[in-house]
Coordinates of C-alpha atoms in Angstrom, one line a residue:
Chain A
X2 CA 17.3 2.3 11.7
X3 CA 18.8 0.3 9.2
X4 CA 22.3 -1.1 10.0
X5 CA 24.6 -0.8 7.0
X6 CA 28.1 -1.9 6.9
X7 CA 30.3 1.0 6.5
X8 CA 33.9 1.3 5.3
X9 CA 35.1 1.7 9.0
X10 CA 33.5 -1.7 10.0
X11 CA 35.6 -3.4 7.4
X12 CA 38.7 -1.8 8.3
X13 CA 38.3 -2.9 12.2
X14 CA 37.5 -6.4 11.1
X15 CA 40.4 -6.5 8.8
X16 CA 42.8 -5.0 11.8
X17 CA 41.6 -7.6 14.4
X18 CA 41.9 -10.3 11.8
X19 CA 45.7 -9.2 11.1
X20 CA 46.3 -8.7 14.7
X21 CA 44.8 -12.1 15.6
X22 CA 47.2 -13.8 12.9
X23 CA 50.2 -11.9 14.2
X24 CA 49.5 -12.9 18.1
X25 CA 49.0 -16.4 16.9
X26 CA 52.4 -16.3 15.0
X27 CA 54.4 -15.0 18.1
X28 CA 52.5 -17.5 20.6
X29 CA 53.0 -20.5 18.6
X30 CA 56.7 -20.8 18.9
X31 CA 56.5 -20.1 22.8
X32 CA 54.3 -23.0 22.9
X33 CA 56.0 -25.5 20.6
X34 CA 59.5 -24.8 21.9
X35 CA 58.2 -27.0 25.0
X36 CA 57.5 -29.9 22.6
X37 CA 60.3 -32.7 22.3
X38 CA 63.4 -31.2 20.9
X39 CA 65.7 -32.6 18.2
X40 CA 68.1 -34.2 20.5
X41 CA 65.4 -35.9 22.1
X42 CA 63.7 -37.2 19.0
X43 CA 67.4 -38.4 17.9
X44 CA 67.3 -41.2 20.5
X45 CA 64.4 -42.6 19.0
X46 CA 65.4 -46.3 18.5
X47 CA 67.5 -48.7 20.7
X48 CA 68.9 -52.2 19.8
X49 CA 68.9 -55.1 22.3
X50 CA 70.7 -58.3 22.6
X51 CA 68.5 -61.0 23.9
X52 CA 70.7 -64.1 23.8
X53 CA 71.2 -64.2 27.3
X54 CA 67.4 -64.2 28.3
X55 CA 66.3 -67.6 29.5
X56 CA 62.7 -68.8 29.2
X57 CA 60.5 -67.5 31.9
X58 CA 62.7 -64.4 32.3
X59 CA 62.2 -60.7 31.7
X60 CA 64.6 -58.0 31.2
X61 CA 63.9 -54.2 31.4
X62 CA 65.7 -51.8 28.8
X63 CA 65.4 -48.0 28.7
X64 CA 63.8 -46.7 25.4
X65 CA 63.0 -42.9 25.1
X66 CA 63.4 -42.8 28.9
X67 CA 60.8 -45.4 29.4
X68 CA 61.2 -49.0 30.3
X69 CA 60.6 -51.6 27.9
X70 CA 59.7 -55.4 29.1
X71 CA 61.2 -58.0 27.1
X72 CA 60.0 -61.4 28.4
X73 CA 60.8 -64.8 26.9
X74 CA 57.7 -66.7 27.7
X75 CA 57.4 -70.5 28.5
X76 CA 55.4 -72.8 26.7
X77 CA 52.7 -73.0 29.5
X78 CA 52.6 -69.2 29.4
X79 CA 52.1 -69.0 25.7
X80 CA 49.2 -71.7 26.0
X81 CA 47.7 -69.6 28.9
X82 CA 47.8 -66.2 27.1
X83 CA 46.1 -67.7 23.9
X84 CA 43.4 -69.8 25.9
X85 CA 41.7 -66.4 27.1
X86 CA 38.6 -65.5 25.5
X87 CA 38.4 -62.2 23.9
X88 CA 34.9 -61.6 25.7
X89 CA 36.5 -61.8 28.9
X90 CA 38.8 -58.7 28.3
X91 CA 38.3 -55.3 28.8
X92 CA 40.5 -54.0 25.8
X93 CA 39.9 -57.3 23.6
X94 CA 43.4 -58.0 21.5
X95 CA 44.5 -61.4 20.5
X96 CA 48.0 -62.7 21.9
X97 CA 49.2 -63.4 18.3
X98 CA 48.6 -59.7 17.7
X99 CA 50.6 -58.8 20.6
X100 CA 53.3 -61.0 20.0
X101 CA 54.5 -61.6 16.7
X102 CA 56.8 -64.4 17.8
X103 CA 54.8 -66.0 20.5
X104 CA 58.0 -66.8 22.6
X105 CA 58.9 -63.1 22.8
X106 CA 56.6 -60.4 24.4
X107 CA 58.0 -56.9 23.8
X108 CA 56.0 -54.0 25.3
X109 CA 56.3 -50.8 27.2
X110 CA 56.4 -51.5 30.8
X111 CA 54.2 -48.6 31.6
X112 CA 50.9 -48.7 33.2
X113 CA 48.2 -47.2 31.1
X114 CA 46.4 -45.9 34.3
X115 CA 49.0 -43.2 35.2
X116 CA 52.5 -44.4 33.9
X117 CA 53.9 -46.4 36.8
X118 CA 56.3 -49.3 35.9
X119 CA 54.5 -52.7 36.8
X120 CA 55.9 -55.4 38.7
X121 CA 56.7 -58.6 36.9
X122 CA 55.0 -61.9 37.8
X123 CA 52.5 -60.5 40.4
X124 CA 49.0 -60.1 40.5
X125 CA 45.9 -62.2 40.1
X126 CA 46.8 -63.2 36.5
X127 CA 50.7 -64.2 36.8
X128 CA 51.5 -61.4 34.5
X129 CA 52.2 -57.7 35.7
X130 CA 50.8 -55.9 38.6
X131 CA 50.8 -52.2 39.1
X132 CA 51.6 -51.1 42.6
X133 CA 50.4 -47.5 42.3
X134 CA 46.6 -48.0 41.9
X135 CA 46.3 -51.8 41.6
X136 CA 46.0 -52.6 38.0
X137 CA 46.4 -56.3 36.9
X138 CA 47.8 -57.5 33.5
X139 CA 48.1 -61.0 32.3
X140 CA 51.1 -62.7 30.7
X141 CA 50.3 -61.0 27.4
X142 CA 50.4 -57.5 29.1
X143 CA 46.6 -57.3 28.7
X144 CA 44.6 -55.3 31.3
X145 CA 42.3 -57.7 33.5
X146 CA 41.5 -55.9 36.7
X147 CA 41.8 -52.5 38.2
X148 CA 41.7 -48.9 36.8
X149 CA 43.8 -49.0 33.7
X150 CA 41.8 -48.2 30.6
X151 CA 43.8 -50.4 27.9
X152 CA 46.4 -53.3 27.5
X153 CA 50.0 -52.2 28.0
X154 CA 51.3 -50.5 24.7
X155 CA 53.3 -52.8 22.1
X156 CA 56.2 -50.6 20.8
X157 CA 57.4 -50.8 17.0
X158 CA 59.9 -53.4 17.2
X159 CA 61.8 -55.9 14.6
X160 CA 64.1 -58.9 15.2
X161 CA 67.3 -57.8 13.4
X162 CA 68.7 -61.4 13.7
X163 CA 67.8 -64.2 15.8
X164 CA 69.3 -62.6 19.1
X165 CA 68.8 -58.7 18.6
X166 CA 65.8 -56.6 18.7
X167 CA 65.6 -53.2 17.4
X168 CA 62.9 -51.0 19.2
X169 CA 61.5 -47.9 17.7
Chain B
X7 CA 37.7 2.0 50.7
X8 CA 36.7 4.5 53.6
X9 CA 36.0 8.0 52.4
X10 CA 37.5 10.1 54.8
X11 CA 40.2 12.4 53.6
X12 CA 43.7 12.1 55.1
X13 CA 46.5 14.6 55.0
X14 CA 49.9 13.9 56.1
X15 CA 51.1 16.2 58.8
X16 CA 54.5 16.9 57.4
X17 CA 55.2 19.3 54.4
X18 CA 57.4 16.6 52.8
X19 CA 54.7 14.0 53.6
X20 CA 52.1 16.1 51.9
X21 CA 54.3 16.9 48.8
X22 CA 55.1 13.2 48.3
X23 CA 51.4 12.1 48.9
X24 CA 50.0 14.5 46.3
X25 CA 52.1 12.7 43.8
X26 CA 51.9 9.2 44.9
X27 CA 49.4 8.7 47.6
X28 CA 51.0 5.9 49.5
X29 CA 50.5 7.4 52.8
X30 CA 46.9 7.5 52.3
X31 CA 47.2 3.6 51.6
X32 CA 49.1 3.2 54.8
X33 CA 46.7 5.3 56.7
X34 CA 43.6 3.4 55.2
X35 CA 45.3 0.0 56.3
X36 CA 46.0 1.1 59.8
X37 CA 42.8 2.9 60.5
X38 CA 40.7 0.1 58.6
X39 CA 37.7 -0.5 60.8
X40 CA 37.6 -4.1 61.7
X41 CA 34.7 -5.9 63.6
X42 CA 35.7 -6.2 67.3
X43 CA 34.5 -9.8 67.9
X44 CA 36.9 -11.2 65.3
X45 CA 38.2 -14.7 67.0
X46 CA 41.4 -16.2 66.6
X47 CA 40.2 -18.4 63.6
X48 CA 40.3 -15.0 61.6
X49 CA 44.2 -14.7 62.4
X50 CA 45.0 -17.1 59.5
X51 CA 45.0 -14.6 56.9
X52 CA 48.0 -12.8 58.5
X53 CA 49.7 -16.2 59.2
X54 CA 49.2 -17.1 55.5
X55 CA 50.8 -13.9 54.4
X56 CA 53.8 -14.9 56.6
X57 CA 53.9 -18.5 54.9
X58 CA 54.1 -16.9 51.5
X59 CA 57.0 -14.5 52.4
X60 CA 58.7 -17.5 54.3
X61 CA 58.6 -19.7 51.2
X62 CA 59.4 -16.7 48.8
X63 CA 62.5 -15.9 50.9
X64 CA 64.1 -19.4 51.7
X65 CA 63.1 -20.5 47.8
X66 CA 65.3 -17.6 46.6
X67 CA 68.1 -18.7 48.7
X68 CA 67.9 -22.3 47.9
X69 CA 67.9 -21.5 43.9
X70 CA 71.3 -19.8 44.5
X71 CA 72.5 -23.4 45.4
X72 CA 70.3 -25.8 43.6
X73 CA 71.0 -27.0 39.9
X74 CA 67.8 -27.8 37.8
X75 CA 69.6 -30.7 35.8
X76 CA 68.4 -34.5 35.7
X77 CA 72.1 -35.4 36.6
X78 CA 72.7 -32.7 39.2
X79 CA 69.7 -31.9 41.0
X80 CA 69.6 -34.7 43.7
X81 CA 73.3 -34.2 44.5
X82 CA 72.8 -30.3 44.8
X83 CA 70.1 -30.8 47.2
X84 CA 72.3 -33.0 49.2
X85 CA 75.1 -30.4 48.8
X86 CA 72.5 -27.9 50.4
X87 CA 72.1 -30.1 53.0
X88 CA 75.7 -31.2 54.0
X89 CA 77.7 -28.2 52.7
X90 CA 76.1 -25.0 52.4
X91 CA 76.1 -22.8 55.3
X92 CA 72.7 -23.3 57.3
X93 CA 71.5 -24.9 54.0
X94 CA 69.8 -28.0 56.0
X95 CA 68.0 -25.1 58.0
X96 CA 66.7 -23.3 54.9
X97 CA 65.8 -26.4 53.1
X98 CA 63.9 -27.8 56.1
X99 CA 62.0 -24.4 56.6
X100 CA 61.2 -24.6 52.9
X101 CA 59.9 -28.2 52.8
X102 CA 58.1 -27.9 55.9
X103 CA 57.0 -24.5 55.1
X104 CA 54.9 -25.8 52.5
X105 CA 53.1 -28.1 54.9
X106 CA 52.6 -25.1 57.4
X107 CA 51.1 -23.3 54.4
X108 CA 48.7 -25.8 53.7
X109 CA 47.6 -26.4 57.3
X110 CA 47.0 -22.6 57.7
X111 CA 44.9 -22.5 54.3
X112 CA 42.9 -25.3 55.3
X113 CA 41.9 -23.7 58.7
X114 CA 41.4 -20.7 56.8
X115 CA 39.1 -22.2 54.2
X116 CA 37.2 -24.3 56.9
X117 CA 36.8 -20.9 59.0
X118 CA 35.1 -19.5 55.8
X119 CA 32.8 -22.5 55.5
X120 CA 31.7 -22.3 59.2
X121 CA 31.1 -18.6 59.3
X122 CA 29.7 -18.3 55.7
X123 CA 32.3 -15.8 54.6
X124 CA 32.0 -16.9 51.0
X125 CA 28.6 -15.5 50.6
X126 CA 27.4 -12.3 49.0
X127 CA 28.9 -9.8 49.0
X128 CA 32.4 -11.6 49.3
X129 CA 31.9 -14.1 46.4
X130 CA 35.0 -12.6 44.4
X131 CA 37.3 -12.6 47.6
X132 CA 36.2 -16.4 47.8
X133 CA 36.8 -17.2 44.2
X134 CA 40.1 -15.3 44.1
X135 CA 41.1 -17.5 47.2
X136 CA 40.2 -20.7 45.4
X137 CA 42.4 -19.8 42.4
X138 CA 45.3 -19.0 44.9
X139 CA 44.5 -22.6 46.5
X140 CA 44.8 -24.1 42.9
X141 CA 47.9 -22.5 42.2
X142 CA 49.3 -23.5 45.8
X143 CA 48.7 -27.1 44.9
X144 CA 50.5 -26.6 41.6
X145 CA 53.6 -24.9 43.2
X146 CA 53.7 -27.5 45.8
X147 CA 53.5 -30.2 43.2
X148 CA 56.3 -28.7 41.1
X149 CA 58.5 -28.0 44.2
X150 CA 58.2 -31.7 45.1
X151 CA 59.5 -32.8 41.8
X152 CA 63.0 -30.7 42.1
X153 CA 64.9 -32.6 44.6
X154 CA 64.7 -35.5 41.8
X155 CA 64.2 -38.4 44.2
X156 CA 62.0 -41.3 43.6
X157 CA 58.7 -39.7 44.9
X158 CA 59.6 -36.8 43.0
X159 CA 59.9 -38.5 39.5
X160 CA 57.1 -40.8 40.0
X161 CA 54.8 -38.2 41.5
X162 CA 55.6 -36.1 38.4
X163 CA 54.9 -39.2 36.2
X164 CA 51.6 -40.0 37.9
X165 CA 50.6 -36.4 38.1
X166 CA 51.2 -35.4 34.5
X167 CA 49.7 -38.7 33.3
X168 CA 46.4 -37.3 34.7
X169 CA 46.3 -35.2 31.4
X170 CA 46.3 -38.4 29.2
X171 CA 42.9 -39.2 30.4
X172 CA 41.7 -36.3 28.1
X173 CA 40.3 -37.8 24.8
X174 CA 42.2 -37.3 21.6
X175 CA 44.6 -34.7 22.5
X176 CA 45.6 -36.2 26.2
X177 CA 48.7 -38.0 24.9
X178 CA 50.0 -35.1 22.8
X179 CA 49.4 -32.6 26.1
X180 CA 51.5 -35.1 28.1
X181 CA 54.3 -35.2 25.6
X182 CA 54.1 -31.4 25.7
X183 CA 54.5 -31.1 29.2
X184 CA 57.3 -33.3 29.4
X185 CA 59.3 -32.2 26.4
X186 CA 59.9 -35.8 25.6
X187 CA 58.6 -39.2 25.9
X188 CA 58.9 -39.6 29.7
X189 CA 59.5 -37.4 32.5
X190 CA 63.1 -36.2 31.9
X191 CA 65.7 -33.3 31.9
X192 CA 63.5 -30.9 29.8
X193 CA 60.6 -31.7 32.4
X194 CA 62.6 -30.7 35.5
X195 CA 64.1 -27.5 34.0
X196 CA 60.8 -26.5 33.1
X197 CA 59.0 -27.3 36.3
X198 CA 62.0 -25.4 38.3
X199 CA 61.1 -22.1 36.1
X200 CA 57.3 -22.7 36.6
X201 CA 58.1 -23.3 40.4
X202 CA 59.7 -20.0 40.5
X203 CA 56.9 -18.0 38.8
X204 CA 53.9 -19.3 40.5
X205 CA 54.5 -17.8 44.2
X206 CA 54.8 -14.4 42.3
X207 CA 51.3 -15.1 40.9
X208 CA 50.0 -16.0 44.2
X209 CA 51.4 -12.6 45.7
X210 CA 49.7 -10.6 43.0
X211 CA 46.4 -12.7 43.6
X212 CA 46.9 -11.9 47.4
X213 CA 46.9 -8.2 46.8
X214 CA 43.6 -8.5 44.9
X215 CA 42.4 -10.9 47.6
X216 CA 43.0 -8.1 50.2
X217 CA 41.6 -5.3 47.9
X218 CA 38.3 -7.3 47.4
X219 CA 38.3 -8.1 51.2
X220 CA 38.5 -4.0 52.0
X221 CA 35.5 -3.3 49.9
X222 CA 32.7 -5.0 52.2
X223 CA 35.2 -5.3 55.0
X224 CA 35.6 -8.6 57.1
X225 CA 32.8 -10.9 57.9
X226 CA 32.7 -11.7 61.7
X227 CA 31.6 -14.6 63.8
X228 CA 28.1 -13.8 64.1
X229 CA 27.8 -13.1 60.1
X230 CA 26.1 -9.7 60.1
X231 CA 26.5 -6.8 58.2
X232 CA 27.9 -3.8 60.4
X233 CA 28.3 -0.3 60.1
X234 CA 31.9 1.1 59.7
X235 CA 33.2 2.6 61.5
X236 CA 31.0 2.2 64.8
X237 CA 30.9 0.8 68.2
X238 CA 31.1 -2.4 66.6
X239 CA 34.4 -2.1 64.8
X240 CA 38.2 -1.3 66.1
X241 CA 40.9 0.1 64.2
X242 CA 43.2 -2.6 62.3
X243 CA 46.1 -1.2 64.2
X244 CA 46.9 -1.9 67.1
X245 CA 44.1 -4.0 67.8
X246 CA 44.1 -6.8 65.0
X247 CA 48.0 -6.2 64.5
X248 CA 48.6 -7.5 68.2
X249 CA 46.0 -10.1 67.9
X250 CA 47.3 -11.5 64.5
X251 CA 50.8 -11.1 66.0
X252 CA 50.3 -13.4 69.0
X253 CA 48.6 -16.0 66.7
X254 CA 51.7 -15.8 64.5
X255 CA 54.0 -16.5 67.3
X256 CA 51.8 -19.6 68.4
X257 CA 51.9 -20.8 64.9
X258 CA 55.7 -20.2 64.7
X259 CA 56.4 -22.5 67.5
X260 CA 54.5 -25.3 65.7
X261 CA 56.4 -24.6 62.6
X262 CA 59.7 -24.4 64.5
X263 CA 58.8 -27.9 66.2
X264 CA 58.5 -29.4 62.7
X265 CA 61.7 -27.8 61.5
X266 CA 63.9 -28.6 64.5
X267 CA 62.5 -31.9 65.9
X268 CA 60.9 -33.9 63.4
X269 CA 61.9 -32.4 59.9
X270 CA 61.2 -35.3 57.6
X271 CA 57.8 -36.6 59.3
X272 CA 55.7 -35.1 56.8
X273 CA 57.9 -36.3 53.8
X274 CA 58.7 -39.9 52.2
X275 CA 61.9 -41.7 52.8
X276 CA 61.8 -42.7 49.3
X277 CA 62.7 -39.3 48.2
X278 CA 66.1 -39.6 49.5
X279 CA 66.4 -42.4 46.8
X280 CA 67.8 -40.6 43.5
X281 CA 65.2 -40.9 40.7
X282 CA 65.2 -44.3 38.7
X283 CA 62.9 -44.6 35.5
X284 CA 63.0 -48.2 35.7
X285 CA 61.6 -48.7 39.2
X286 CA 58.4 -47.5 40.7
X287 CA 58.5 -47.4 44.5
X288 CA 56.0 -50.1 46.2
X289 CA 53.4 -47.4 47.5
X290 CA 53.1 -44.0 45.9
X291 CA 51.4 -41.5 48.2
X292 CA 51.1 -37.6 47.6
X293 CA 52.0 -35.2 50.5
X294 CA 49.5 -35.2 53.0
X295 CA 47.6 -32.1 51.9
X296 CA 46.7 -33.6 48.7
X297 CA 45.6 -36.9 50.0
X298 CA 41.8 -36.0 50.1
X299 CA 41.7 -35.4 46.6
X300 CA 43.9 -38.3 45.7
X301 CA 41.3 -40.7 47.6
X302 CA 38.5 -39.1 45.1
X303 CA 40.7 -39.7 42.1
X304 CA 41.5 -43.6 43.1
X305 CA 37.7 -44.2 44.3
X306 CA 36.4 -43.9 40.8
X307 CA 37.3 -47.3 38.6
X308 CA 37.3 -45.2 35.1
X309 CA 40.5 -43.2 34.3
X310 CA 38.8 -40.2 32.8
X311 CA 36.0 -40.1 35.3
X312 CA 38.3 -40.3 38.2
X313 CA 40.1 -37.2 36.8
X314 CA 37.0 -35.2 36.2
X315 CA 35.6 -36.0 39.9
X316 CA 39.1 -35.1 41.4
X317 CA 39.0 -31.8 39.7
X318 CA 35.3 -31.1 40.3
X319 CA 36.1 -31.5 44.0
X320 CA 38.1 -28.5 44.1
X321 CA 36.2 -26.4 41.5
X322 CA 32.9 -27.2 43.1
X323 CA 34.2 -24.9 45.8
X324 CA 34.1 -22.2 43.4
X325 CA 30.5 -22.5 43.0
X326 CA 29.6 -22.4 46.7
X327 CA 28.3 -19.0 46.9
X328 CA 25.5 -19.9 44.9
X329 CA 25.0 -23.5 45.8
X330 CA 24.6 -22.4 49.6
X331 CA 21.2 -20.8 49.5
X332 CA 20.9 -19.6 53.0
X333 CA 20.7 -16.1 53.5
X334 CA 22.2 -16.3 57.1
X335 CA 26.2 -16.5 56.8
X336 CA 27.2 -17.7 60.3
X337 CA 26.7 -21.4 61.4
X338 CA 26.0 -20.1 65.0
X339 CA 22.7 -19.4 63.9
X340 CA 22.4 -22.4 61.7
X341 CA 21.4 -25.4 64.0
X342 CA 21.2 -27.9 61.1
X343 CA 24.1 -26.6 58.9
X344 CA 26.4 -26.7 62.0
X345 CA 26.0 -30.3 62.1
X346 CA 26.5 -31.2 58.3
X347 CA 29.6 -28.7 58.7
X348 CA 31.3 -31.2 61.2
X349 CA 29.9 -34.1 59.2
X350 CA 32.0 -32.5 56.0
X351 CA 35.0 -31.9 58.2
X352 CA 35.0 -35.6 59.3
X353 CA 34.2 -36.6 55.7
X354 CA 37.4 -34.9 54.4
X355 CA 39.8 -36.2 57.1
X356 CA 38.4 -39.7 56.3
X357 CA 39.2 -39.1 52.7
X358 CA 42.6 -38.1 53.7
X359 CA 43.0 -41.1 55.7
X360 CA 42.0 -43.6 52.8
X361 CA 44.1 -41.7 50.6
X362 CA 47.2 -42.7 52.4
X363 CA 46.1 -46.3 52.5
X364 CA 46.2 -48.9 49.7
X365 CA 43.2 -48.6 47.4
X366 CA 41.5 -51.9 48.0
X367 CA 39.0 -53.9 50.0
X368 CA 37.4 -51.9 52.8
X369 CA 39.5 -48.7 52.0
X370 CA 38.3 -48.7 48.7
X371 CA 34.6 -49.0 50.0
X372 CA 35.0 -46.1 52.7
X373 CA 36.8 -44.0 49.7
X374 CA 33.8 -44.4 47.6
X375 CA 31.2 -43.5 50.4
X376 CA 33.1 -40.5 51.3
X377 CA 33.6 -39.4 48.0
X378 CA 29.8 -39.8 47.2
X379 CA 29.0 -37.7 50.6
X380 CA 31.4 -35.0 49.5
X381 CA 29.5 -34.2 46.3
X382 CA 26.3 -34.8 48.2
X383 CA 27.0 -32.3 50.7
X384 CA 27.7 -29.2 48.3
X385 CA 25.2 -30.4 45.5
X386 CA 22.1 -31.5 47.7
X387 CA 22.4 -30.8 51.4
X388 CA 23.4 -27.1 50.9
X389 CA 20.9 -26.1 48.2
X390 CA 18.1 -27.7 50.3
X391 CA 19.0 -26.7 53.7
X392 CA 18.9 -23.0 52.7
X393 CA 14.8 -23.7 52.2
X394 CA 14.2 -26.1 54.9
X395 CA 16.3 -25.0 58.0
X396 CA 14.9 -23.0 60.8
X397 CA 17.6 -20.6 61.9
X398 CA 17.8 -19.1 65.2
X399 CA 17.3 -15.3 65.9
X400 CA 20.4 -13.2 64.4
X401 CA 21.5 -10.3 66.8
X402 CA 21.1 -6.6 65.0
X403 CA 24.7 -5.8 66.1
X404 CA 27.7 -7.1 67.8
X405 CA 27.2 -5.1 71.0
X406 CA 23.2 -5.5 71.1
X407 CA 23.3 -9.0 72.9
X408 CA 25.6 -7.3 75.6
X409 CA 24.8 -3.8 76.1
X410 CA 21.4 -3.8 74.4
X411 CA 20.5 -1.2 71.7
X412 CA 22.6 -0.7 68.7
X413 CA 24.7 1.4 66.9
X414 CA 22.4 0.8 64.0
X415 CA 19.5 2.5 65.1
X416 CA 17.2 1.8 62.0
X417 CA 17.7 -1.8 62.7
X418 CA 16.7 -1.4 66.5
X419 CA 13.6 0.3 65.6
X420 CA 12.7 -2.4 63.0
X421 CA 13.1 -5.0 65.7
X422 CA 11.1 -3.2 68.2
X423 CA 8.2 -2.7 65.7
X424 CA 8.5 -6.4 64.9
X425 CA 8.3 -7.1 68.7
X426 CA 5.1 -4.7 69.2
X427 CA 3.1 -6.5 66.6

C-alpha cells in the first residue's frame, strides 16, 4: 500500500506544533522565575576601602553573597607566586594575569570544588586550604593539590583610587 | 487483585459500594492472602508507612510556627524549641524521625537484597521503591537546610554545587537553583516549598508501591511462588496486622529513646550556630544516612567523575533486577551469594564510616577500595554468580519441609517424577 500524506496528517502535525509552542510559552515563566530577580541583580557591585590593610594580611568582604578575599601580599609572597613554573600547575595561569597590581590579590574566596570558603595561610603551599574536601591553593589562589578543578576565580574589579577597590 | 466477589451485608453498604467500591477495597486489604512464613524483616513496610505519616503530621505542625526567611528562620526554630507549647517535642520527633525513616528504609532495602524481592515479577515495585528512596534523600536534604544553621547553609552550598560539575550549563543551573549568586533567601524559600511538596509525592508513590505489590503478592523468606489463597497463606488481618503492630511498638521504643534521651546525638553542634556565608565550618559532614554516598563522592579525585560515581551508586540499584542473573530469589538457597551479601553490608558500613572521617591518608585509601568493591559487587559479582553458583534445593511450598506434600499438587508430582528417574 502506498502511504500518502493526507490533509488530516497535516492538521495533526500543525496542531501538535502549535500546542508545543503554547506549552513552552507557559512553562518558561515557571522556570525562569527561579533565576536571580531584579533586586538580587541590583546588588551587583561593591566598593571597598583597603587603606587599613597591612602587607601580609587578608580581608574578606561580601559581594553578591559570596566572600571576596583581598590580600596585600608581601614581596616574598609575590616572588614565590611568580617563581612557580606553569608546567607544575593543574590550571596554568601566570601570577601577572591574576593580580594586575602584584601587591593586591583580589579573588572570590570560594573553593572551585563545591563552594566552601578556604582558610587563609593554611595548606601545603602557604596559600589557602579548603577544609571541606582538602584542596590546597598557593599564594596566587591557584589550585595545587586536591579535588578542585580550577584556580579560585578572579572577579571583575578595578582601583577607583589608590585606596578603593570596586568589585563587580 | 483477588477475583472473588464481595458484597457488603448491609443495604446501605451495598448501595454505597455499588457507586464507589471502597468497601471492596477494604475487604481486599483485610483478606489479602499473605505468605505464612513472613519474618520480622517484613514488618518494615508498615513501619515505613508510620514514619511517613509521622513526618507529615509533625511537619505540618512545625510549618505553622516556622518562618522561611533568611533573617528569621534560625530564630523561628529556636522559638519553636523554647516558646511554642510542646514545640521541642514536635521538632525533636521530626528531626529524629528523619533518621528513623532512613534506618527503617535501609533495613527494608537490605531485606529485599537478601531475599531477592527485587526479582521478576517484582521489578516495578523495586524501581518505585528506589524513586521513593531518592525523594527521601531530597526531602531530608531540603529539610536540613531550613533551620538555617551553619551546617544547613554549607550543606546546601556543597550539594547544590554538585550540579556545577555538569559541563557548559552547570554554573547556570546552580545560579538558577539558588535564585542568586550564592545560597541566600531565595534559596531558602524555594527549599521550604519543595520540602513541603515531596512528602506528598512520596505518599502517592507509596500507594503505587503497594498497588504493584498486591499484583504478584509478597515475596517470602524462601523466595518461592506460592498459590494464593492456600495452606501457604494467611489473611493480612489479623495475622500480619498484629505482627506488624508488635514490630512497630518495638520500633517506637527505639524512636522514643532518641527523642527523649539523646535528641541531638544524630545532628551536628555546628547547626546551632546561625548561617554565616563568610565562614565554613572546619569539618563538613552530611547526616549519617548519606555518608556512604559522600564517601564515594570524595574517593574520586575528579569533580565531575566524583559526582557521576555518587549518582551511579544509587541508580545502579534500579538495574539490579537485571544485573542479578540468578533465578533463585532467596539467599537461603544461595550459599555463595549469602557470603557476598554480607561483604556488601560490611562494605557499605565501611563507606559510611570513612565518609565521616577526613578524606586523607589511610581513610582515603579505604574509601577508594570500598567504592571499587561496591561497583564490583553489582557489575561483576552478581551477573557472574547467577551462572556459576550451585544453589541448594528449594522447597516446593512453605508447608512442604514440615508436613510433606504441598498444596501445589502439580509441583509435588513433578518433584516425585524427578526422584523416580
